[in-house]
XYZ file of C-alpha atoms in Angstrom:
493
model
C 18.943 -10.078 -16.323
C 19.691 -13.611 -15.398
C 22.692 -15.567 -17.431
C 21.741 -18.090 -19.597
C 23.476 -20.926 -18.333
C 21.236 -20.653 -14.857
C 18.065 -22.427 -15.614
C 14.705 -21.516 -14.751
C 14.870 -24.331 -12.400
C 17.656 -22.899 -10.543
C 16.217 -19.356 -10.697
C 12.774 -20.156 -8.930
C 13.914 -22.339 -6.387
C 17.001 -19.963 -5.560
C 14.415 -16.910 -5.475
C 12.128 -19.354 -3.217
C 14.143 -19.713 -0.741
C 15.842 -15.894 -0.425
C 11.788 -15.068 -0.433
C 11.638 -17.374 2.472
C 14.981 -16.559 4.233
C 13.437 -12.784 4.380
C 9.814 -13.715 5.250
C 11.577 -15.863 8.172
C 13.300 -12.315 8.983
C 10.082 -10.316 8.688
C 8.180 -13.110 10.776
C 10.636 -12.364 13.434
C 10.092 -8.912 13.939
C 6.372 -8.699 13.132
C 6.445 -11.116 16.016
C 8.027 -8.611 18.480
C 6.144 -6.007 16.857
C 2.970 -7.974 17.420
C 3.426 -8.437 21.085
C 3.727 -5.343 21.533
C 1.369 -3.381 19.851
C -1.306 -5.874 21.337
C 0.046 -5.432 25.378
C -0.498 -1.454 24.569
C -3.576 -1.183 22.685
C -6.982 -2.067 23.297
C -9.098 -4.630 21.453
C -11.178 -1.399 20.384
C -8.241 -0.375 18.281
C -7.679 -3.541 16.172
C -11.518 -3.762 15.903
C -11.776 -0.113 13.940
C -9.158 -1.118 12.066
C -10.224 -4.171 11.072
C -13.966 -3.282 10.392
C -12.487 -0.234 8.338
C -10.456 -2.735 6.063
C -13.484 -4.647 5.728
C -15.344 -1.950 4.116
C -11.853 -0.590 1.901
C -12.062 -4.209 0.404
C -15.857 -3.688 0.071
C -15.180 -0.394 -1.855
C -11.959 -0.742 -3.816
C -12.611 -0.503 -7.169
C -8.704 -1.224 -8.317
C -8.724 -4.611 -6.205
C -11.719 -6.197 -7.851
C -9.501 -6.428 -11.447
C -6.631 -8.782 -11.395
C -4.405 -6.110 -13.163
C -1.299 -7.617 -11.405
C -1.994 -10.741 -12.748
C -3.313 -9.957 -16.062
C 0.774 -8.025 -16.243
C 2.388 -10.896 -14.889
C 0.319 -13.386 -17.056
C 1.563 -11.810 -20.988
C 3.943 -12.836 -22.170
C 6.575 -10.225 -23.288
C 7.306 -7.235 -21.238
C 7.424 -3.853 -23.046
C 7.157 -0.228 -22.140
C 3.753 0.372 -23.285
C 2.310 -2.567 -21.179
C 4.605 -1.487 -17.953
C 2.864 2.234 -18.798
C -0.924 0.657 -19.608
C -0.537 -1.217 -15.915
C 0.747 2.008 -13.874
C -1.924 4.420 -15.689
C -4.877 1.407 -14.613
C -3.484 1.196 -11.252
C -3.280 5.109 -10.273
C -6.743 5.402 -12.214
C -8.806 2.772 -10.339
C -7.310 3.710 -7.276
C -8.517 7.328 -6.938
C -11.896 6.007 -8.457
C -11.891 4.085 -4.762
C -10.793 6.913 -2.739
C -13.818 8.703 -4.362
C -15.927 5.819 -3.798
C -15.011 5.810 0.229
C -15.738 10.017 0.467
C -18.970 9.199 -1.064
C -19.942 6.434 1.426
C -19.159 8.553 4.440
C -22.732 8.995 5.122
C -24.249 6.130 3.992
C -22.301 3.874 7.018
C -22.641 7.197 9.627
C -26.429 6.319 9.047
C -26.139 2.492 9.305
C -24.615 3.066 12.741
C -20.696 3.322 12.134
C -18.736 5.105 14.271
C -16.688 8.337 12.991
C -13.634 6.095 14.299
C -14.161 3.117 11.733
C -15.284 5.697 8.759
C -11.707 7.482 9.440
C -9.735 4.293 8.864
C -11.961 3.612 5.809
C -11.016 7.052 4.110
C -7.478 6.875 5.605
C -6.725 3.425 3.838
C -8.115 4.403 0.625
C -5.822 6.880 0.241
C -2.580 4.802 1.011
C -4.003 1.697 -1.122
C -3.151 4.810 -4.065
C 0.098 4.804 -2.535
C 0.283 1.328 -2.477
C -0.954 1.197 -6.100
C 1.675 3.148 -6.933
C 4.518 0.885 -6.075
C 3.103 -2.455 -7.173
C 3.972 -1.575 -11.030
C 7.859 -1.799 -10.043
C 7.517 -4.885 -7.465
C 5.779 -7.321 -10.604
C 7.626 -6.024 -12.984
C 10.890 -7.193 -10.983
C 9.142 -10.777 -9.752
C 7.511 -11.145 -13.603
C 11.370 -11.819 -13.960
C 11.776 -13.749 -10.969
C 13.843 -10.970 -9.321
C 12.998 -11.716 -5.956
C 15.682 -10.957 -4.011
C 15.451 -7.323 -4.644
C 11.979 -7.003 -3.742
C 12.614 -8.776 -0.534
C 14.723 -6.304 0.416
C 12.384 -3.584 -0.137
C 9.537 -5.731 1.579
C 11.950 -6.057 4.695
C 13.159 -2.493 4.749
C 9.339 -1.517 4.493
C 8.039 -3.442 7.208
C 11.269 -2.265 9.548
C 10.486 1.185 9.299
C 6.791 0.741 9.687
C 7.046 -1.477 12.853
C 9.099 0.787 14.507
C 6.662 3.930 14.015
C 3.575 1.772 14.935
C 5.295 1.421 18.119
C 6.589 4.227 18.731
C 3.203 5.909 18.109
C 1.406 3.232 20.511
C 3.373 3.740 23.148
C 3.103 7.867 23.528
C -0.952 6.945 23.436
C -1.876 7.480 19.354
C -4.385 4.343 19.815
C -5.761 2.688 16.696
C -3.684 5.576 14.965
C -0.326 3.600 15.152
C -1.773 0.800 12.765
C -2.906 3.177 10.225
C 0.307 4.377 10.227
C 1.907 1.295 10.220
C 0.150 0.858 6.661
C 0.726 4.142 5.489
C 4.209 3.989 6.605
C 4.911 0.130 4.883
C 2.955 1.735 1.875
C 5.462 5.361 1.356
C 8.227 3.224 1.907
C 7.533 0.532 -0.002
C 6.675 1.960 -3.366
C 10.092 4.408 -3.101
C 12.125 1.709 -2.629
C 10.627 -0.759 -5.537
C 10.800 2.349 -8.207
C 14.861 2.782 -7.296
C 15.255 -0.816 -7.532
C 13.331 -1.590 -10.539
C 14.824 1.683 -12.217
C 12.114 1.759 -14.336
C 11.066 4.929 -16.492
C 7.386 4.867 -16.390
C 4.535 7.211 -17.299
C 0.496 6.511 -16.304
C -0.124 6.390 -20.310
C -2.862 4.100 -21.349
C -2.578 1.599 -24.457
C -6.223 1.161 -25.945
C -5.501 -2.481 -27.035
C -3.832 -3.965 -24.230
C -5.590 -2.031 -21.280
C -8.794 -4.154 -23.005
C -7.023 -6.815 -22.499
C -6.083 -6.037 -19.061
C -10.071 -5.000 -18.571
C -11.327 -8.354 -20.259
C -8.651 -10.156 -18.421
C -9.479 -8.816 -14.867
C -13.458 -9.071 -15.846
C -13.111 -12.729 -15.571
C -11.296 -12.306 -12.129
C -13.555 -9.396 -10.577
C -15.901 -12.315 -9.851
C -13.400 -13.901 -8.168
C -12.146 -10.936 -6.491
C -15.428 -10.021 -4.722
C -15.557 -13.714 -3.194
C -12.412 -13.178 -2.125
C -13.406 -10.348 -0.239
C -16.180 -11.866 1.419
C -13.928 -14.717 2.014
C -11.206 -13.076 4.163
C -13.112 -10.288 5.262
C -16.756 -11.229 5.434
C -16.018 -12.934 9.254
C -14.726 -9.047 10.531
C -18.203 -7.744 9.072
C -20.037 -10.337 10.678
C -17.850 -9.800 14.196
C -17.874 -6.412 14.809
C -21.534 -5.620 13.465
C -22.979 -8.074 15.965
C -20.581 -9.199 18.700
C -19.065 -5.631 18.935
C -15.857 -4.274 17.690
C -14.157 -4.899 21.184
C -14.760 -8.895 20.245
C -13.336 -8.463 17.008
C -10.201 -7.022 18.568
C -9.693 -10.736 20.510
C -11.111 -12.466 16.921
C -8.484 -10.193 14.720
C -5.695 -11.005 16.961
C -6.500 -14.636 17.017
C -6.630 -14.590 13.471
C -3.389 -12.777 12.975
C -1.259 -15.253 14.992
C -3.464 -18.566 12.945
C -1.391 -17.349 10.212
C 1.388 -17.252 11.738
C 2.629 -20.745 11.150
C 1.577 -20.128 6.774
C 2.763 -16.738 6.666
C 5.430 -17.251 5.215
C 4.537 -19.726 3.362
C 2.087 -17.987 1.943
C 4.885 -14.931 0.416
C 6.663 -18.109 -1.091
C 3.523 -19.027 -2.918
C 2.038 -15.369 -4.094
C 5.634 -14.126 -4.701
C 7.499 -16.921 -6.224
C 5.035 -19.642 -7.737
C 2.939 -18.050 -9.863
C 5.665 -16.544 -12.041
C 7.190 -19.854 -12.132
C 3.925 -21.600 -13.161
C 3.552 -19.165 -15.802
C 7.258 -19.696 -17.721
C 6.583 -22.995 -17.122
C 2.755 -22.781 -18.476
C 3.514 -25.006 -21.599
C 5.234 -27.671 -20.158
C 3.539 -29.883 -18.313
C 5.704 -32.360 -16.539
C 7.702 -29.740 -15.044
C 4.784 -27.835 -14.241
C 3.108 -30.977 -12.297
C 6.903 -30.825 -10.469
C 6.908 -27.799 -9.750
C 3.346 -27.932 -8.500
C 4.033 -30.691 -6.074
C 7.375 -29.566 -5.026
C 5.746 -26.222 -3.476
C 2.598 -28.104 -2.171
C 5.483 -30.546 -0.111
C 7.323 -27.285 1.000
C 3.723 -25.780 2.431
C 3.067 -28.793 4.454
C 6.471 -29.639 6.137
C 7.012 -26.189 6.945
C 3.525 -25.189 8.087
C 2.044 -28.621 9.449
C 4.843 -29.109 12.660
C 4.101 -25.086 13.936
C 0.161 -25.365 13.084
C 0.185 -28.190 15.343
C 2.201 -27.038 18.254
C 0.445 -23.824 18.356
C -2.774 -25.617 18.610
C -2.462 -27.712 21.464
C -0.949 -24.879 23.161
C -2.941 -22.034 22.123
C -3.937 -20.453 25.689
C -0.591 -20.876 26.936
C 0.926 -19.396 23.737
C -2.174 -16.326 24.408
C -1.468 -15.821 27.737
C 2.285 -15.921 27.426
C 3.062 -13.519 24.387
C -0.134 -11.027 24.841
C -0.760 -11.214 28.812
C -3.938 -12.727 30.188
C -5.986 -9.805 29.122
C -6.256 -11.717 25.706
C -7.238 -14.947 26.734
C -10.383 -15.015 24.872
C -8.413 -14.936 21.915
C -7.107 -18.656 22.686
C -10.346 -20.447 21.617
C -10.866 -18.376 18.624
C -7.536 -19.172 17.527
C -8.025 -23.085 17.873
C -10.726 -22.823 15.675
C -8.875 -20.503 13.247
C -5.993 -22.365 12.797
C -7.620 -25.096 10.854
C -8.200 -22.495 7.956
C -4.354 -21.254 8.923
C -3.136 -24.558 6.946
C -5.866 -24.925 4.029
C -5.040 -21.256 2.837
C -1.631 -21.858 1.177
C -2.966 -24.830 -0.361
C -5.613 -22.932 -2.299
C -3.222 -19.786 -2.618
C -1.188 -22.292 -4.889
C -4.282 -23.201 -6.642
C -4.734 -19.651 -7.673
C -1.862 -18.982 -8.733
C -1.194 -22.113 -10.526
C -4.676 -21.530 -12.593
C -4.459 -18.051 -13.409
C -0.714 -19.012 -14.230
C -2.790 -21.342 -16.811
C -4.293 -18.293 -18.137
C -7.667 -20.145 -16.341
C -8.487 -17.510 -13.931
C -12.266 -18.564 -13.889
C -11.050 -21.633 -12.002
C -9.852 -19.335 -9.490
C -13.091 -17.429 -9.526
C -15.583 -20.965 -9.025
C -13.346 -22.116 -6.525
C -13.424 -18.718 -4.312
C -17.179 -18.449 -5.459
C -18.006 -21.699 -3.460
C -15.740 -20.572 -0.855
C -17.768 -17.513 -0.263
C -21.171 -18.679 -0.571
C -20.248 -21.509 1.676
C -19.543 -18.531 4.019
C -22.233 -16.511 3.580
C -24.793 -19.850 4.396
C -23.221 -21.186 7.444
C -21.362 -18.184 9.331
C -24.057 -16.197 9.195
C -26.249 -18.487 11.126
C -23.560 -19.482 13.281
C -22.575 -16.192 13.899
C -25.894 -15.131 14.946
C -25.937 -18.515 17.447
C -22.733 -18.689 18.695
C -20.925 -15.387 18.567
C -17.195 -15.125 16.768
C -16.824 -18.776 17.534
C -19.315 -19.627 15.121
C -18.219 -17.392 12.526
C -14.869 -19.153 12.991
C -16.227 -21.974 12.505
C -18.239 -21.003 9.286
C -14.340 -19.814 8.242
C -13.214 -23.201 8.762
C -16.110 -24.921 6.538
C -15.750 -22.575 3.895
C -12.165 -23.435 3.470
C -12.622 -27.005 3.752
C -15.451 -26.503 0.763
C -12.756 -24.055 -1.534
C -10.274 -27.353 -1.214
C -12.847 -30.154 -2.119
C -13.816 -27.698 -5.252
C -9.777 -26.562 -6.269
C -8.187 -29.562 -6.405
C -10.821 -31.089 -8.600
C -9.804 -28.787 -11.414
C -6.055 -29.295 -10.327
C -6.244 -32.861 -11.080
C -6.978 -32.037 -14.672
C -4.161 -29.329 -15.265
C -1.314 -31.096 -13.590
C -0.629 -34.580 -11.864
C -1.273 -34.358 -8.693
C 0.745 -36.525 -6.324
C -2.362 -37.059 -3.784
C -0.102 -38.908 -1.255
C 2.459 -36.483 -0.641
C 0.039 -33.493 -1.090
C -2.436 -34.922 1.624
C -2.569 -38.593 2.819
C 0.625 -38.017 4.478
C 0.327 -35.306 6.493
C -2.485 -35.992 7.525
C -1.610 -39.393 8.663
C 1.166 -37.448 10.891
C -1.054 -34.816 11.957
C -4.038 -36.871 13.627
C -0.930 -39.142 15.013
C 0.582 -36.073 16.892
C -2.611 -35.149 18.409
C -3.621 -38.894 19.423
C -0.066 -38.827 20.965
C -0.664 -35.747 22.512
C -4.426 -36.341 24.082
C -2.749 -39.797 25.198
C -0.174 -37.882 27.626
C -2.536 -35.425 28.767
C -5.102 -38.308 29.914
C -1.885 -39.152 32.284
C -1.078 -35.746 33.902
C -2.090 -32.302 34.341
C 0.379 -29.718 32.892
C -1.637 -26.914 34.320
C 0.738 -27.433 37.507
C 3.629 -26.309 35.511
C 4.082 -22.256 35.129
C 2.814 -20.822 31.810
C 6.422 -21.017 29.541
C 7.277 -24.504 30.996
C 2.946 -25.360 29.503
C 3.851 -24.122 26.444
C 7.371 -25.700 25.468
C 6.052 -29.204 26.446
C 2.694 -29.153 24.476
C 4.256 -27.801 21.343
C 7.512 -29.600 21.725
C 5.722 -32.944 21.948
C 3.329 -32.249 19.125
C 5.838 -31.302 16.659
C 8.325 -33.747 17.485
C 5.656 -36.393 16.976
C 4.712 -34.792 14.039
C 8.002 -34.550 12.268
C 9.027 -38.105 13.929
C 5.947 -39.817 12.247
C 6.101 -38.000 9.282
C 9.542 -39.547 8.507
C 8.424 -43.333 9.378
C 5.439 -42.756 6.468
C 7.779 -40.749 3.623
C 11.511 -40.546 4.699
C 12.641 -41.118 1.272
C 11.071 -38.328 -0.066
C 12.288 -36.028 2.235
C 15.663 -36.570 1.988
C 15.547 -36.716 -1.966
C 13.675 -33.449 -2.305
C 15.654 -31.368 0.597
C 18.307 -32.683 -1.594
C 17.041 -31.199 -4.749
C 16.668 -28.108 -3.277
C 20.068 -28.031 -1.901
C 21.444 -28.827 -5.249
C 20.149 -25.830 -7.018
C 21.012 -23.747 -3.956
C 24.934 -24.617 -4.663
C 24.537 -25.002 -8.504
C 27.645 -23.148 -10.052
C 26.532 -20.857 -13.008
C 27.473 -23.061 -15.673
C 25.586 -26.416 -14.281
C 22.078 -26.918 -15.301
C 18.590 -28.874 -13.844
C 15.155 -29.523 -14.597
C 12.237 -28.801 -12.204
């Protein structure tokens, strides 16, 4: 429990930022851990993976209800809820390991390999694992308790790292990233039921598991889109380009994030809880709202940027030049990289709202959008046009989201967007200018890649003070101020 005399305020931003001091650690070594695994595998491997996740989304029955949301969203806590979420969660999730047994033959006969219906089965099981522990993890971050579960996050993804690599480099193949799941997954849920210390039995409450059903019916519209949205461009890879292609596409798609990734924990972990205590008030919702949308560009704009300009440098420099086919993907990909978060904080903010439908239209669009133009493109151009279709669809789910933002909080349009992009299109201008005057390909590789993405971001960050240094300073302020707040001061979002 947190003492009275710390406001919310204080609570959310302080949980913010340890969530973001410990996704900055975990971005660090998935780095290492990334360069790695991708110098000893083949594209083959991260291709069966990656189709098999494809079809586990496909299949899982559990991930279709928003069960962690529908917890998180009421409004108190109590025993028989915490015992209603665990029994739905262990429940739906054998339903989809029974689910992937059954479609064993159906994809042998469509013309998947054993290889990719192994990873199917093999994931369904540890998403039961992985079931398991998410009853703990939202029960701590309902509370904003995010410091403990960023422990267990970190400690999770240590030990799983280290037997992915292990297992890579004495020849397991696409065997070391199942078990880097299955691994993150064991560990994970052991560590968030000794934290939590919860006493919890898989016993179902008739009234509120309706609830929970009626709650995640509205979402499992939603969650199917969302699917096709993040997973939909794998399908379309490795059924026609080959999963060897999809190997170059996943890896470029991994690193796109890169530069959101942690952004993204500090919206799924740490905003939505704080929209929904703050559900009923709007003014410090609408601040609240805008303060994480500022956070998610000035931490995400400078790196998408840099990594852009020098994405086959930055290719051929961390994963050999084995992977350069990866670079162009990854120019393409990291458009979508920086529109993610933004809608991520849409979602939460609206199911927050207890408005999860808004969620659902605005992931609806995103998908069909999807479905109508990557297809095509995919068939045209190959994983570049899928990556573009990726990039439209996004662009779509933003036009649609922040409509319906506009009407729950007020939006400040300028700092949100305007802005940034103003400082964005000036970094690459400034960039294309100096290239037009030299050739850095005369320079070795590391020398190519710290002036391209030195000169875009510091452009970038210099031009983005010019337009909005005011606001900058008064909000890093703000956030420092809550940082250092004794226990007896007190704020306002």
């Amino acid at each position: 429990m947190h003492p009275p005399s710390i406001s919310l305020a204080q609570r959310a931003v302080r949980g913010t930022v340890f969530v973001l001091l410990s996704s900055y650690l975990n971005l660090a070594v998935g780095f290492v851990v990334t360069i790695l695994l991708t110098r000893q595998l083949s594209p083959e491997a991260f291709g069966i993976v990656s189709l098999g996740t494809f079809f586990l989304g496909l299949l899982d029955v559990r991930s279709k209800f928003g069960f962690e949301h529908a917890f998180t969203q009421r409004q108190p806590t109590t025993p028989e809820a915490i015992d209603t979420y665990l029994g739905l969660q262990l429940g739906f999730g054998l339903a989809t390991v029974l689910v992937a047994l059954v479609a064993w033959l159906p994809l042998g006969w469509l013309g998947y390999a054993v290889e990719v219906r192994e990873a199917l089965l093999i994931l369904a099981a540890l998403a039961l694992v992985d079931a398991a522990g998410a009853v703990p993890r939202v029960a701590l971050e309902k509370e904003l308790n995010f410091r403990a579960t960023s422990v267990v996050v970190s400690v999770a993804l240590l030990v799983s790292n280290v037997v992915a690599v292990i297992m890579a480099f004495t020849g397991f193949g696409y065997w070391s990233l199942l078990a880097q799941v299955g691994v993150n997954a064991f560990v994970g849920a052991v560590g968030y039921w000794r934290v939590a210390g919860l006493r919890a039995r898989p016993r179902v409450n008739r009234d509120i598991a309706v609830w929970m059903l009626r709650f995640g019916g509205v979402m499992a519209v939603g969650s199917v889109a969302t699917l096709i949205l993040l997973q939909y461009d794998n399908f379309l890879v490795g059924t026609f380009a080959g999963v060897a292609t999809l190997g170059f596409y996943e890896r470029a798609y991994k690193v796109a994030q890169w530069p959101t990734g942690l952004v993204t924990h500090v919206v799924s972990r740490s905003a939505f809880p704080t929209y929904a205590k703050l559900q009923d008030d709007r003014p410090r919702l609408s601040k609240a709202f805008n303060l994480t949308l500022w956070l998610i560009t000035t931490l995400s704009l400078p790196v998408a940027i840099a990594l852009f300009v020098s994405a086959p440098d930055f290719i051929e420099l961390i994963f050999g030049g084995a992977w350069l086919p990866s670079a162009l993907f990854l120019r393409v990909l990291i458009g979508y990289s920086l529109l993610r978060p933004l809608l991520d904080d849409t979602g939460a903010l609206f199911t927050a709202l207890g408005k999860p439908h808004l969620s659902s239209l605005t992931v609806g669009a995103q998908a069909v959008a999807l479905i109508l133009f990557a297809t095509p493109l995919t068939l045209i151009y190959g994983a570049v046009g899928t990556a573009i279709g990726v990039g439209i669809a996004f662009v779509v789910g933003v036009i649609v989201a922040y409509r319906n933002v506009a009407r729950q909080v007020d939006l400040a349009f300028g700092d949100t967007f305007l802005r940034p992009a103003l400082a964005a299109a000036a970094a690459l201008a400034v960039y294309a200018l100096v290239r037009l005057g030299g050739d850095f390909n005369v320079l070795p590789v590391p020398a190519r890649f710290v002036l391209k993405a030195g000169l875009a971001s510091i452009t970038y960050v210099s031009v983005a003070l010019l337009l909005d240094r005011r606001t900058l300073i008064d909000r890093t302020r703000y956030i420092v101020s809550f940082l250092r707040a004794t226990p007896n001061s007190e704020g306002n979002p």
